[in-house]
């Protein structure tokens, strides 16, 4: 190295490295040594290369003294090539400089630097599948930081890894730098997301007993096919690949292949980097059968021989590892139900390769009977301890039982005050025969304040507001106030419930309400209000438990009902005395009988049984309720009503839940209100059936109804009965008996869909409502002198005969009938001011109506949403069907 004018640049280390590599090559090393001899310096001259001053040039943002603080070289030190290399390494280690050079000239060291720019902003382009808010947290480079290429490369790797986790292995990221003034840059990541990488093909090598199709059916990962376009399991996922290996092993072990193993599992990208081909290499091994199976119990309450005889596996059957796991779990639960909380059940398996059998001996180790030492409730900040403790089926000093612990957990979960899936932990107590039960709860919000607006296919626009606290003051009490408004229904209600009155196992509650309902029918596509019912009242109730799963509830209800009709539409002066009365030819006799003010004093008694795993969303178990109500303890109505409902739920595995529910009821009146000698049930007390109880039919679309068909003059002047359904007035009048059944399967979805609150199902509904007196108008009910002939568009008078059939009378007597003159025998004329019509009574039959369909419940961010698509397989004449219905609310 020359004594003066030497210079080291940022590229020097690479050149020196190349020289050192060449030095190891024979022949080249000798030439290097010969070339180095002329420039060798005497030791005395080398000692004269002393650093006297150090200067910095090229700095913009950084002070020279700051730059000098990054290096160890100081004036007075000796200068040589090694020192210069070290200075460059120290400068580049700061990642503050894009380029640097060091030179020595007669005692002066000159450092020339080019500073790295400052990041002005980070820009993402081309990302559509993954939004900015998901990518930005992965980027370490940020505005106002020093730009370095190493940071950019690391950020590119992180973005690509993010896309790989989304199954897009063909994604590429190209970083670009846009130079700005004052040594600033914009960093632009140009993203090419590429298609989602699918599993194009799954190959399995080494399987002989089971086909590729059988094994692929056990895997979660599926091959991408046209019919699987909506499946998320066709995308490649390394974690899913490992899970599929475990699934294959589990499948073979349940079929008796105890030596099965997956030799290798390789996922390869296709040449176009779009999809994956997965190849499994497996060894099936030999198939084993069960040899000797027995239970060796060291617990005194368990008979080993009896338990051995009741084992689910038998000698000679094919080996099944899953069956062994299930048996261990069952024996552990059995021991726990007898009070042995810490019983240790371990299966000892002996392999016999010669006979290809597996001997299994279930050993139940000796353990003491356990008693509950203490019950702890942790994590509750609002809820009082007693609210949780009273749901425990075990208290201090009781013998331990796993069944009672499971029941306690189910009751606490059913409160709805805590996180779902709560489990009661079992902790060893102060002695081997003592156990501590811990309920580690995590409280969730129990107060509900909701304002909603929405649209219903039944009610049109809906407004609702409610406030409810299901854990009032942390005592488990429920307080609620709600107001609802729609085009056809309005209500206001206040309620209070106490599950443990005076800390005793007695429930009590009260409801006070006002409900206004406007019944309607269809005239073409328009809805017309028929009658209005205003109900004001209150209800008191009290209940006591009969058993762990059943209770008896008594109630008293007092209602004041006011049923009215539009006088302009349905009233007329029937007697000609100026007093307007309900005209049966305008309203129908069933409506004229319903109007008026009535008081109902009702005593009720209900028997409820609930043996499900959850009152809110059951997946297994059954429930049953029977209710009887008697109205007549005072008041102006008297009837007896009986209703019943039962449901059964079965988990089918994989998250599927099958349920069967059935209900029915009957009502009988004991008071002749209209004086016709029959004890009728008034219209507003009858049963009605339709959407949403039986889907596939319109609201009140099933059961007895009166159709009022218009009569128009035809082209020839003769009357014609209109039969088009959208032009007929359709009034449902209910029945005094009904039944309803439903079979439904809840379909599980992925974790993402479950987190959104989506719960689809398929269902079959069946039901009917029936048994009511024929309300069609009878012949001449008010005397002929009160009727007036009505002419159709052709000027021809129209009449009904006593069979309800319209007829055209063109003889002289008919045409000449003046007002007030008697009608010929066998005919009834239309009421004054009414249009000609024909009334028909239909639907009063217990014949079942059946519908099938699919539906989805969604707890959307805008409120509860329910959509049903149902088709009526069986109906009777007069029923109103409906293929599609939905209901949605909006929270704000």
Coordinates of C-alpha atoms in Angstrom, one line a residue, residues 260-583:
X260 CA -49.7 -48.0 9.7
X261 CA -47.4 -44.9 9.1
X262 CA -47.1 -42.1 6.7
X263 CA -43.6 -42.4 5.3
X264 CA -43.6 -38.9 3.7
X265 CA -45.9 -36.1 2.7
X266 CA -44.6 -33.7 0.0
X267 CA -46.4 -30.7 -1.4
X268 CA -44.9 -29.4 -4.7
X269 CA -45.8 -26.3 -6.7
X270 CA -46.8 -26.8 -10.3
X271 CA -44.5 -25.3 -12.9
X272 CA -46.9 -22.3 -13.3
X273 CA -46.7 -21.7 -9.5
X274 CA -50.5 -21.7 -9.4
X275 CA -51.4 -24.9 -7.7
X276 CA -50.0 -27.7 -5.5
X277 CA -49.7 -31.5 -6.0
X278 CA -49.6 -33.4 -2.8
X279 CA -48.0 -36.9 -2.6
X280 CA -48.4 -39.2 0.3
X281 CA -46.3 -42.3 0.7
X282 CA -47.8 -44.8 3.2
X283 CA -47.2 -48.2 4.7
X284 CA -50.3 -50.0 5.7
X285 CA -48.8 -52.9 7.6
X286 CA -50.7 -56.0 8.8
X287 CA -54.2 -56.0 10.1
X288 CA -54.7 -56.9 13.8
X289 CA -57.7 -58.2 15.8
X290 CA -58.5 -57.9 19.4
X291 CA -57.1 -60.7 21.5
X292 CA -57.9 -61.0 25.2
X293 CA -59.8 -57.9 26.5
X294 CA -60.4 -57.5 30.2
X295 CA -60.7 -55.0 33.0
X296 CA -58.5 -55.2 36.1
X297 CA -60.2 -53.0 38.7
X298 CA -58.6 -52.2 42.0
X299 CA -61.6 -50.2 43.2
X300 CA -63.8 -52.1 45.6
X301 CA -67.1 -51.0 44.1
X302 CA -66.2 -52.3 40.6
X303 CA -66.5 -56.0 39.7
X304 CA -63.7 -56.7 37.1
X305 CA -65.4 -59.7 35.6
X306 CA -68.7 -58.0 35.2
X307 CA -67.1 -55.0 33.6
X308 CA -65.0 -57.2 31.3
X309 CA -68.1 -58.8 30.0
X310 CA -69.7 -55.4 29.2
X311 CA -66.7 -54.0 27.3
X312 CA -67.7 -52.8 23.8
X313 CA -64.9 -54.7 22.1
X314 CA -64.8 -58.5 21.8
X315 CA -62.1 -61.0 21.1
X316 CA -61.8 -61.7 17.4
X317 CA -63.1 -58.4 16.3
X318 CA -60.8 -56.1 14.3
X319 CA -58.6 -53.8 16.4
X320 CA -60.0 -50.3 16.8
X321 CA -57.8 -47.7 18.6
X322 CA -60.7 -45.1 18.7
X323 CA -62.8 -47.7 20.6
X324 CA -60.1 -48.1 23.2
X325 CA -60.0 -44.3 23.7
X326 CA -63.7 -44.1 24.1
X327 CA -63.7 -47.0 26.6
X328 CA -61.1 -45.3 28.7
X329 CA -63.2 -42.1 28.8
X330 CA -66.4 -44.1 29.7
X331 CA -64.6 -46.0 32.5
X332 CA -63.2 -42.8 33.9
X333 CA -66.7 -41.1 33.9
X334 CA -68.1 -44.3 35.5
X335 CA -65.6 -44.1 38.3
X336 CA -66.3 -40.4 38.7
X337 CA -70.0 -41.1 39.0
X338 CA -69.2 -43.4 42.0
X339 CA -67.2 -40.7 43.7
X340 CA -63.7 -41.6 42.5
X341 CA -62.7 -38.2 41.0
X342 CA -59.0 -39.1 40.4
X343 CA -59.4 -42.7 39.2
X344 CA -56.6 -43.6 36.8
X345 CA -57.7 -45.8 33.9
X346 CA -54.8 -46.9 31.7
X347 CA -55.0 -49.5 28.9
X348 CA -52.1 -51.9 28.5
X349 CA -51.8 -53.2 25.0
X350 CA -49.7 -56.3 24.1
X351 CA -48.9 -56.8 20.5
X352 CA -48.7 -60.4 19.2
X353 CA -47.1 -60.3 15.7
X354 CA -47.3 -64.0 15.2
X355 CA -51.1 -64.2 15.8
X356 CA -51.7 -60.6 14.7
X357 CA -53.7 -59.9 17.8
X358 CA -53.7 -57.1 20.3
X359 CA -54.4 -58.0 24.0
X360 CA -56.0 -55.1 25.9
X361 CA -56.2 -54.9 29.7
X362 CA -57.8 -51.8 31.2
X363 CA -56.3 -51.2 34.6
X364 CA -58.2 -49.1 37.0
X365 CA -55.8 -48.0 39.8
X366 CA -56.9 -47.9 43.4
X367 CA -58.1 -44.4 44.4
X368 CA -59.9 -43.1 47.4
X369 CA -63.5 -42.0 47.3
X370 CA -63.6 -38.3 47.0
X371 CA -65.8 -35.7 48.7
X372 CA -66.3 -32.1 47.9
X373 CA -64.1 -30.0 50.2
X374 CA -64.9 -26.6 48.8
X375 CA -66.7 -24.8 45.9
X376 CA -65.0 -21.7 44.6
X377 CA -66.4 -19.2 42.3
X378 CA -63.8 -17.0 40.6
X379 CA -63.9 -14.2 38.0
X380 CA -67.4 -12.8 38.9
X381 CA -67.3 -9.0 39.5
X382 CA -71.0 -8.1 39.1
X383 CA -72.8 -11.4 39.7
X384 CA -73.2 -12.4 43.3
X385 CA -71.6 -15.7 44.4
X386 CA -75.0 -17.1 45.4
X387 CA -76.3 -16.8 41.9
X388 CA -73.7 -19.2 40.7
X389 CA -73.6 -21.4 43.8
X390 CA -77.3 -22.1 43.7
X391 CA -76.9 -23.7 40.3
X392 CA -74.4 -26.2 41.7
X393 CA -75.8 -29.7 42.2
X394 CA -73.0 -30.4 44.7
X395 CA -72.2 -28.6 48.0
X396 CA -69.4 -28.9 50.5
X397 CA -69.3 -32.4 52.1
X398 CA -71.2 -34.2 49.2
X399 CA -69.8 -37.2 47.6
X400 CA -68.2 -36.3 44.3
X401 CA -70.0 -37.3 41.1
X402 CA -69.0 -36.4 37.5
X403 CA -72.7 -36.5 36.5
X404 CA -73.6 -33.8 39.0
X405 CA -70.6 -31.7 38.0
X406 CA -71.6 -31.9 34.4
X407 CA -75.2 -30.9 35.3
X408 CA -73.9 -28.0 37.4
X409 CA -71.9 -26.7 34.4
X410 CA -74.9 -27.0 32.1
X411 CA -77.1 -25.0 34.6
X412 CA -74.5 -22.3 34.9
X413 CA -74.1 -22.1 31.1
X414 CA -77.9 -21.8 30.7
X415 CA -77.9 -18.7 32.8
X416 CA -76.4 -16.8 29.9
X417 CA -74.4 -14.6 32.2
X418 CA -71.0 -16.0 31.4
X419 CA -68.8 -17.2 28.5
X420 CA -70.0 -20.1 26.5
X421 CA -68.5 -23.5 27.2
X422 CA -67.8 -22.9 30.8
X423 CA -66.3 -26.0 32.6
X424 CA -65.9 -26.7 36.3
X425 CA -62.3 -27.5 37.2
X426 CA -61.5 -30.3 39.6
X427 CA -58.6 -29.5 41.8
X428 CA -57.1 -31.8 44.5
X429 CA -58.0 -30.7 48.0
X430 CA -56.1 -30.7 51.2
X431 CA -56.2 -34.5 51.5
X432 CA -56.3 -37.4 48.9
X433 CA -60.0 -37.9 49.4
X434 CA -60.9 -34.2 49.1
X435 CA -61.6 -32.2 45.9
X436 CA -62.1 -28.5 45.2
X437 CA -64.6 -27.5 42.5
X438 CA -63.7 -24.3 40.8
X439 CA -66.0 -22.3 38.5
X440 CA -63.7 -19.9 36.8
X441 CA -66.3 -17.7 35.1
X442 CA -65.8 -14.8 32.6
X443 CA -68.7 -12.4 32.8
X444 CA -70.3 -11.1 29.6
X445 CA -72.7 -8.3 29.0
X446 CA -76.2 -9.1 30.2
X447 CA -77.7 -5.6 29.6
X448 CA -79.4 -5.1 26.3
X449 CA -80.3 -1.7 24.9
X450 CA -81.5 -1.9 21.3
X451 CA -83.1 0.5 18.9
X452 CA -83.9 -1.2 15.6
X453 CA -85.5 -0.5 12.3
X454 CA -86.2 -3.0 9.6
X455 CA -88.4 -4.5 7.0
X456 CA -90.4 -7.7 7.2
X457 CA -92.2 -9.5 4.4
X458 CA -95.1 -9.9 6.8
X459 CA -95.2 -6.6 8.8
X460 CA -93.5 -4.3 6.2
X461 CA -91.6 -1.6 8.1
X462 CA -90.8 -2.3 11.8
X463 CA -89.5 0.0 14.5
X464 CA -88.6 -1.4 17.9
X465 CA -86.9 -0.3 21.1
X466 CA -86.1 -2.3 24.1
X467 CA -84.0 -2.3 27.2
X468 CA -83.4 -5.4 29.3
X469 CA -81.1 -6.5 32.0
X470 CA -80.9 -10.2 32.5
X471 CA -78.8 -10.0 35.6
X472 CA -80.2 -7.0 37.4
X473 CA -78.0 -5.9 40.3
X474 CA -76.1 -9.2 39.9
X475 CA -78.9 -11.1 41.5
X476 CA -80.0 -13.0 38.4
X477 CA -83.2 -11.0 38.1
X478 CA -84.6 -9.9 34.7
X479 CA -86.0 -6.5 34.2
X480 CA -87.3 -5.4 30.7
X481 CA -89.1 -2.7 28.9
X482 CA -90.0 -2.9 25.2
X483 CA -91.9 -0.9 22.6
X484 CA -92.7 -2.2 19.1
X485 CA -94.3 -0.5 16.2
X486 CA -95.2 -1.8 12.8
X487 CA -98.0 -1.2 10.3
X488 CA -100.2 -3.9 11.8
X489 CA -99.0 -4.4 15.4
X490 CA -98.0 -2.0 18.2
X491 CA -97.2 -3.0 21.8
X492 CA -95.6 -1.8 25.0
X493 CA -94.6 -4.1 27.8
X494 CA -92.8 -4.0 31.1
X495 CA -91.7 -7.2 32.9
X496 CA -89.8 -8.4 36.0
X497 CA -88.7 -11.9 36.9
X498 CA -87.1 -13.2 40.1
X499 CA -85.8 -16.8 39.7
X500 CA -85.3 -17.3 43.5
X501 CA -87.9 -15.5 45.5
X502 CA -86.6 -14.7 49.1
X503 CA -83.6 -16.9 48.3
X504 CA -85.9 -19.9 48.0
X505 CA -86.3 -22.1 45.0
X506 CA -89.5 -20.4 43.9
X507 CA -89.6 -18.3 40.7
X508 CA -92.0 -15.3 40.4
X509 CA -92.7 -12.7 37.7
X510 CA -95.1 -10.0 36.5
X511 CA -95.8 -8.5 33.1
X512 CA -97.8 -5.4 32.3
X513 CA -98.7 -4.7 28.6
X514 CA -100.7 -3.0 26.0
X515 CA -101.0 -4.6 22.6
X516 CA -102.7 -3.2 19.5
X517 CA -103.2 -5.6 16.6
X518 CA -104.8 -4.8 13.2
X519 CA -105.9 -7.9 11.3
X520 CA -105.7 -7.7 7.6
X521 CA -106.6 -9.5 4.4
X522 CA -105.5 -9.2 0.8
X523 CA -107.5 -7.5 -2.0
X524 CA -105.4 -8.1 -5.0
X525 CA -101.9 -7.0 -4.0
X526 CA -103.3 -4.5 -1.4
X527 CA -103.7 -5.3 2.3
X528 CA -107.0 -4.1 3.9
X529 CA -107.5 -3.9 7.6
X530 CA -110.5 -5.9 8.8
X531 CA -110.7 -5.6 12.6
X532 CA -108.6 -3.9 15.3
X533 CA -108.0 -5.5 18.7
X534 CA -106.6 -3.5 21.6
X535 CA -105.6 -5.6 24.7
X536 CA -104.6 -4.1 28.0
X537 CA -103.7 -6.3 30.9
X538 CA -101.2 -7.9 33.3
X539 CA -100.0 -11.3 34.2
X540 CA -98.7 -12.8 37.5
X541 CA -96.8 -16.1 37.6
X542 CA -95.0 -18.2 40.2
X543 CA -93.2 -21.5 39.8
X544 CA -91.7 -24.3 41.9
X545 CA -89.4 -27.1 40.9
X546 CA -90.7 -30.7 41.0
X547 CA -87.4 -32.5 40.2
X548 CA -84.0 -31.5 38.9
X549 CA -85.4 -31.1 35.4
X550 CA -89.1 -30.3 35.8
X551 CA -91.1 -27.5 37.3
X552 CA -94.7 -26.4 37.8
X553 CA -95.8 -22.8 37.1
X554 CA -99.1 -21.2 38.0
X555 CA -100.3 -17.9 36.5
X556 CA -103.2 -15.4 36.6
X557 CA -103.9 -13.1 33.7
X558 CA -106.4 -10.3 33.4
X559 CA -107.1 -8.8 30.0
X560 CA -109.4 -6.0 28.7
X561 CA -110.0 -6.4 25.0
X562 CA -111.7 -4.0 22.6
X563 CA -112.4 -5.3 19.1
X564 CA -113.6 -2.7 16.6
X565 CA -114.4 -2.4 12.9
X566 CA -114.3 0.6 10.6
X567 CA -117.9 1.9 10.7
X568 CA -117.7 3.6 7.3
X569 CA -116.6 0.3 5.7
X570 CA -118.6 -2.4 7.6
X571 CA -121.6 -0.6 9.2
X572 CA -125.0 0.3 7.6
X573 CA -128.5 1.2 8.7
X574 CA -130.1 -2.2 8.6
X575 CA -133.4 -1.3 10.2
X576 CA -133.9 2.0 8.5
X577 CA -134.1 3.8 11.8
X578 CA -130.9 5.8 11.4
X579 CA -128.9 3.6 13.7
X580 CA -125.8 2.1 12.0
X581 CA -125.0 -1.5 12.8
X582 CA -122.5 -4.1 11.8
X583 CA -123.6 -5.3 8.4

